PDB file of C-alpha atoms in Angstrom:
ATOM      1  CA  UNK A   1       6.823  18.724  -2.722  1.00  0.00           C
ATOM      2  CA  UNK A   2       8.604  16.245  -5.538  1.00  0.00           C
ATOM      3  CA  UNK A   3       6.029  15.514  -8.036  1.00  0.00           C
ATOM      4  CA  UNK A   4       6.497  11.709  -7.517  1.00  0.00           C
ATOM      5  CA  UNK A   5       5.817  11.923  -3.990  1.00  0.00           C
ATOM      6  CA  UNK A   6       2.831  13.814  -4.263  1.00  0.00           C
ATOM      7  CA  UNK A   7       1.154  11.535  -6.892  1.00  0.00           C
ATOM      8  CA  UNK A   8       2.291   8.614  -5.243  1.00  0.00           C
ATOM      9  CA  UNK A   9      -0.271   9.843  -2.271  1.00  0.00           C
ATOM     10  CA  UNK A  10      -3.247  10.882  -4.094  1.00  0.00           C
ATOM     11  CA  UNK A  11      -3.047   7.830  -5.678  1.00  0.00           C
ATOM     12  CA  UNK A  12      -2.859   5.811  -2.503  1.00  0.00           C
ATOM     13  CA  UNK A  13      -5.577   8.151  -1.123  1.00  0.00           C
ATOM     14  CA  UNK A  14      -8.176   7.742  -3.879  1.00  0.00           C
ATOM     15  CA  UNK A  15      -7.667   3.991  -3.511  1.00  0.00           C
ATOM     16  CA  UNK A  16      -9.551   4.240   0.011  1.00  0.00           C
ATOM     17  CA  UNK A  17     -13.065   4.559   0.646  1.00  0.00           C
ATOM     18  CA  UNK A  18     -12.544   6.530   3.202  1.00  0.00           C
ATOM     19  CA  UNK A  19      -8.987   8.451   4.670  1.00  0.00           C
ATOM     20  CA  UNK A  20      -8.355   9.063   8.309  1.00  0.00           C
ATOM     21  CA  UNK A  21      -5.105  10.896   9.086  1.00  0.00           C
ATOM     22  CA  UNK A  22      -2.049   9.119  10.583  1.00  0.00           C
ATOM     23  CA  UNK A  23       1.241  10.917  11.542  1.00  0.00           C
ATOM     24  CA  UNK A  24       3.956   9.788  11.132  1.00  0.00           C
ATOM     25  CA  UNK A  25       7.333  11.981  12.918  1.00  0.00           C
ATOM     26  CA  UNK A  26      11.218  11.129  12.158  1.00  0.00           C
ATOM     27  CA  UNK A  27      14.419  12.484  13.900  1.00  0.00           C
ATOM     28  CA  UNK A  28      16.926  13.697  13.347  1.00  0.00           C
ATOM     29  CA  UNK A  29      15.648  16.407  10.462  1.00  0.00           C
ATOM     30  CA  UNK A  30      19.192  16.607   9.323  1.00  0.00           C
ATOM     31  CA  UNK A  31      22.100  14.600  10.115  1.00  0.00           C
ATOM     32  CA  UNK A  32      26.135  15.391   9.925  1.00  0.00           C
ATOM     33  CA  UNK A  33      28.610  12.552   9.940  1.00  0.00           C
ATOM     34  CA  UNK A  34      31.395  11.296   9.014  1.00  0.00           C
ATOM     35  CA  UNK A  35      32.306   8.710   6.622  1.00  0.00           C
ATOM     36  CA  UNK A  36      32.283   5.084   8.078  1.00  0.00           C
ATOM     37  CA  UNK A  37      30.614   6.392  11.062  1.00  0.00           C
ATOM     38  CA  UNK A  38      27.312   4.185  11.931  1.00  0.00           C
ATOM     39  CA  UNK A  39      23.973   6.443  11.341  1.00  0.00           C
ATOM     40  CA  UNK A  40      20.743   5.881  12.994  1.00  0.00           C
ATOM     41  CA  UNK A  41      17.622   7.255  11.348  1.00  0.00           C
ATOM     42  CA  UNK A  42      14.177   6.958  13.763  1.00  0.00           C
ATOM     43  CA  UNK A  43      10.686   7.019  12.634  1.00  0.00           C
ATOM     44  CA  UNK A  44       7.768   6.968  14.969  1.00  0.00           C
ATOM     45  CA  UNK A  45       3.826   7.002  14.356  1.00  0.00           C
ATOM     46  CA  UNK A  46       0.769   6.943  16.013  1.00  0.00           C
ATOM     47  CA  UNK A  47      -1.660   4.180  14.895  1.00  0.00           C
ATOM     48  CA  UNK A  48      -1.488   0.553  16.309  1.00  0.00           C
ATOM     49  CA  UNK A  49      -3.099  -0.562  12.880  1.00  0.00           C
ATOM     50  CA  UNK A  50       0.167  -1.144  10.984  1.00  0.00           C
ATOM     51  CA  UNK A  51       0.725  -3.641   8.217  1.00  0.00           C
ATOM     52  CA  UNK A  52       4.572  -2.942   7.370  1.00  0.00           C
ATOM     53  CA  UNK A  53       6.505   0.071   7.525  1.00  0.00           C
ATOM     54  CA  UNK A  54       8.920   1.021   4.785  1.00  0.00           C
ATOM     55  CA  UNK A  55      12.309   3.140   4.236  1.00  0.00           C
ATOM     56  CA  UNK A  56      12.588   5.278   0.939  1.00  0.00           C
ATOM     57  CA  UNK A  57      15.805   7.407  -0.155  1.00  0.00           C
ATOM     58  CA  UNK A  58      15.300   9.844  -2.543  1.00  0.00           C
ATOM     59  CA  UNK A  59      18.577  11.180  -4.546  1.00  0.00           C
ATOM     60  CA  UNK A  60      18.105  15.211  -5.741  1.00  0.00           C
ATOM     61  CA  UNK A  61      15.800  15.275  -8.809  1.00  0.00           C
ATOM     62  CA  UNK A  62      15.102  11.316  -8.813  1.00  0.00           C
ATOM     63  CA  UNK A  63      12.033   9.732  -7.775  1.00  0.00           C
ATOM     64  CA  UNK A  64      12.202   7.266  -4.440  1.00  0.00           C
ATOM     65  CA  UNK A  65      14.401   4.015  -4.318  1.00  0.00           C
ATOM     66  CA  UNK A  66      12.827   1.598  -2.079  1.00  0.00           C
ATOM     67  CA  UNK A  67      15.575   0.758   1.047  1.00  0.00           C
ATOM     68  CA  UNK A  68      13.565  -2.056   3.155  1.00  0.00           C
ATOM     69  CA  UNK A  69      10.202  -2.450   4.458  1.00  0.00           C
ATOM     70  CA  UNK A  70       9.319  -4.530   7.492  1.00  0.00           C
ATOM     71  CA  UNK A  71       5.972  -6.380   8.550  1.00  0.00           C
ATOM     72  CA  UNK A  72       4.091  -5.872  11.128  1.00  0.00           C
ATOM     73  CA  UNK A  73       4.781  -9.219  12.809  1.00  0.00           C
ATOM     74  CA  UNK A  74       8.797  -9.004  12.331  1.00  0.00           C
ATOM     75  CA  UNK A  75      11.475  -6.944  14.341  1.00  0.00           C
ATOM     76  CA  UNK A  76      14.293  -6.687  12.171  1.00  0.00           C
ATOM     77  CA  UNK A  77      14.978  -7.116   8.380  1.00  0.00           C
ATOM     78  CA  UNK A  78      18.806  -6.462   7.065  1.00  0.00           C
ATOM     79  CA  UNK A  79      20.305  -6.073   3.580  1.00  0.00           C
ATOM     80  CA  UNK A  80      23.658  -5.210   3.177  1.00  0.00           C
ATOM     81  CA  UNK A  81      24.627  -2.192   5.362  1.00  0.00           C
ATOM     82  CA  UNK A  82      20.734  -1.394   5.882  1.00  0.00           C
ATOM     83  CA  UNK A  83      19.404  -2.723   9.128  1.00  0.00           C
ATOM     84  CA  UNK A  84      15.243  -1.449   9.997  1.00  0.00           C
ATOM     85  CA  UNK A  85      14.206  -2.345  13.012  1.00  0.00           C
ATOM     86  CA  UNK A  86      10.481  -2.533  14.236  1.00  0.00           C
ATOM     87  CA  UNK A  87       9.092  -1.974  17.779  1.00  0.00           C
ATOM     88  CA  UNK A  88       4.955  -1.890  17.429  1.00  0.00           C
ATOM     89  CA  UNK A  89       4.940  -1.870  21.354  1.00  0.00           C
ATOM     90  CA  UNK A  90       6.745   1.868  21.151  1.00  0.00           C
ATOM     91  CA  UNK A  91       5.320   2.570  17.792  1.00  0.00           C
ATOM     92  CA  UNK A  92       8.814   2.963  16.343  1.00  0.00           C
ATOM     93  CA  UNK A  93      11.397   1.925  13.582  1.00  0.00           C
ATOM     94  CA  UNK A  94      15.173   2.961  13.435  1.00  0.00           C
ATOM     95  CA  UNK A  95      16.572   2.886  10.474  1.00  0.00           C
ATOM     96  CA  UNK A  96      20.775   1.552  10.755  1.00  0.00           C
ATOM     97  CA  UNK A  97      23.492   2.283   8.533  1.00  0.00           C
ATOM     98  CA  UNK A  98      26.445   0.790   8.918  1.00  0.00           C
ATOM     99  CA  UNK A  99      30.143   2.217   8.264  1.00  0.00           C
ATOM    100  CA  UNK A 100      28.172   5.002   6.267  1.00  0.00           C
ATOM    101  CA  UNK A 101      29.612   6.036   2.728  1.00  0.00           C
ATOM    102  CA  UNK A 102      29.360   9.135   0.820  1.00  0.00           C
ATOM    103  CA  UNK A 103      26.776   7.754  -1.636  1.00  0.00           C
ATOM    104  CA  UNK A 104      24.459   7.420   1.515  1.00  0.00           C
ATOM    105  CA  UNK A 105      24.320  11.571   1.572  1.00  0.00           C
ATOM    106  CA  UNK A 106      20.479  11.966   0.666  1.00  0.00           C
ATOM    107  CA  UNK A 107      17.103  12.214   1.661  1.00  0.00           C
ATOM    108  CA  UNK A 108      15.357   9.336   3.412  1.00  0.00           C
ATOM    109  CA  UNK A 109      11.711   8.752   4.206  1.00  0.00           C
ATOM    110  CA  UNK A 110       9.682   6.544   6.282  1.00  0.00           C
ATOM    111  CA  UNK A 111       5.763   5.505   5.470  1.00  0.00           C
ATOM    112  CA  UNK A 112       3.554   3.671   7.130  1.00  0.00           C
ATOM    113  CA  UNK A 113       0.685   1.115   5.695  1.00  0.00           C
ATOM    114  CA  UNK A 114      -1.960   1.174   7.739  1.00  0.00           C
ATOM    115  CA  UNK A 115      -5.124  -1.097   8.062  1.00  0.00           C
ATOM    116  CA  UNK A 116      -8.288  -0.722  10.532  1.00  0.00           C
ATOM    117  CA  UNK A 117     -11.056  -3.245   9.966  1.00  0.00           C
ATOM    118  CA  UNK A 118     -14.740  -1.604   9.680  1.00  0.00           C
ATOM    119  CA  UNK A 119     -17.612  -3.671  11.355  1.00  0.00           C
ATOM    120  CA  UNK A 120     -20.230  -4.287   9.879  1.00  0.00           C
ATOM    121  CA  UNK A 121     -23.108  -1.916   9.634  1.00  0.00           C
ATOM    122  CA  UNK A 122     -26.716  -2.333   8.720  1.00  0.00           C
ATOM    123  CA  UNK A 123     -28.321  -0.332   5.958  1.00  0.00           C
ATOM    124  CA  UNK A 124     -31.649  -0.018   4.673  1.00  0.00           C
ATOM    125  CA  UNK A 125     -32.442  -0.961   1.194  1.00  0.00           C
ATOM    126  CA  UNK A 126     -34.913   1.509  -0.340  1.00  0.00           C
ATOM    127  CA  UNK A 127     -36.500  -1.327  -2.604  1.00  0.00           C
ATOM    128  CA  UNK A 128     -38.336  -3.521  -0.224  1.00  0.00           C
ATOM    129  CA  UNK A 129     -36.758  -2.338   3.295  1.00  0.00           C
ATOM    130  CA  UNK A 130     -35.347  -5.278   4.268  1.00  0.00           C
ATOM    131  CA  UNK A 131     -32.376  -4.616   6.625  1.00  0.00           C
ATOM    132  CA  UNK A 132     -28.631  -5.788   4.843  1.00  0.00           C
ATOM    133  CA  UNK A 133     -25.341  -5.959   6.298  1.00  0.00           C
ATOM    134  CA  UNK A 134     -22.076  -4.326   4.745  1.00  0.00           C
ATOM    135  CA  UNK A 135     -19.296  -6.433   4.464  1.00  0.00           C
ATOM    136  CA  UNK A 136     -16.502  -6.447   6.241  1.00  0.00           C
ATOM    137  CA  UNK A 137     -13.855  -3.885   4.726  1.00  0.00           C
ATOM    138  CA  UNK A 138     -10.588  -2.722   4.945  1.00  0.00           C
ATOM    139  CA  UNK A 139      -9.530   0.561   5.266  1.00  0.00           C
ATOM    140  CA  UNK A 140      -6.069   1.127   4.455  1.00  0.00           C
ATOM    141  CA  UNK A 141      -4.165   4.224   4.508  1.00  0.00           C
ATOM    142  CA  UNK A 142      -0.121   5.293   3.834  1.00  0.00           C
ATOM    143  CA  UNK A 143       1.531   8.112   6.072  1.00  0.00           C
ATOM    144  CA  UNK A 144       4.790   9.269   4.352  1.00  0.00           C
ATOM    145  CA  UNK A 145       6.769  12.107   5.440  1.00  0.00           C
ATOM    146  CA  UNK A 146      10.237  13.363   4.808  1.00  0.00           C
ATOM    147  CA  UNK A 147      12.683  12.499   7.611  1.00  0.00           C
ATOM    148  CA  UNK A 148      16.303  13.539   7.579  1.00  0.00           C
ATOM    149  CA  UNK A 149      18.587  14.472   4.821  1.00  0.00           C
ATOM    150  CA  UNK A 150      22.550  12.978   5.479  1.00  0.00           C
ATOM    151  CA  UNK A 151      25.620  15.046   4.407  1.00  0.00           C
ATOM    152  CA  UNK A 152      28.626  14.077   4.646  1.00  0.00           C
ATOM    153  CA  UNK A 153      31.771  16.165   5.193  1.00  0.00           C
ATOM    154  CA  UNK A 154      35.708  14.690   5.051  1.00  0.00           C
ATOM    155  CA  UNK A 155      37.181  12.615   7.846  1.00  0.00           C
ATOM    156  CA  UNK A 156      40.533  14.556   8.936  1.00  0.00           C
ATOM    157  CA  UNK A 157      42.024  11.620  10.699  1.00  0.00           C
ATOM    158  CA  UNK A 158      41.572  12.924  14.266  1.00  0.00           C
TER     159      UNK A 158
END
């Protein structure tokens, strides 16, 4: 694992009171095409809690280069080429790339910020008993996996 990538999640992890596991799955694992072919990259995930999702690339031996993220309440974001789409009902993003370039051969990753609310819970002070309430908290997590790496090979001109 890139040493970037792993302290970027310990970091995120130690920011949390407490961690629950979310998976997050991408297809395809690799990816052949040709240049100026379209590419579609899909990430899926499993927790309804979701406060944006967002696309990394990561060139060999660099850290990751932020591509787009996308809130929770919006379907579609675009810059440039880039198109991520959002579909909370499926629990799924696609990640579009349009007449593809060689540049675009790398790896790409999709994470996931998550967010549950706790309710609150009563405790029991030790000093005088008296019952107290917690606040409310969130609890936010980040699932990040690597997706698909993209190589390119030559068009012939079929």
């Amino acid at each position: 694992m890139d040493k970037s990538l792993s302290l970027l999640i310990l970091w995120l992890q130690l920011d949390c009171e407490v961690s629950t596991k979310q998976d997050v799955s991408q297809s395809p694992e690799a990816l052949n095409v040709r240049e100026g072919d379209s590419v579609v990259l899909n990430c899926t995930y499993t927790d309804s809690a979701l406060y944006f999702l967002q696309w990394f690339r990561q060139d060999p031996g660099k850290g990751l280069t932020s591509l787009l993220s996308i809130q929770a309440n919006q379907k579609e974001q675009a810059s440039g080429r880039i198109t991520v789409s959002l579909d909370k009902s499926s629990r799924h993003s696609a990640l579009y790339i349009a007449a593809s370039q060689h540049s675009d051969s790398t790896t790409y990753l999709c994470a996931v910020r998550h967010s549950t609310q706790r309710e609150p819970v009563p405790s029991i002070q030790t000093a005088d008993g008296a019952p107290t309430m917690s606040c409310l908290g969130a609890e936010e997590t980040f699932s990040i996996k690597k997706i698909s790496t993209l190589t390119f090979f030559p068009d012939r001109g079929n």
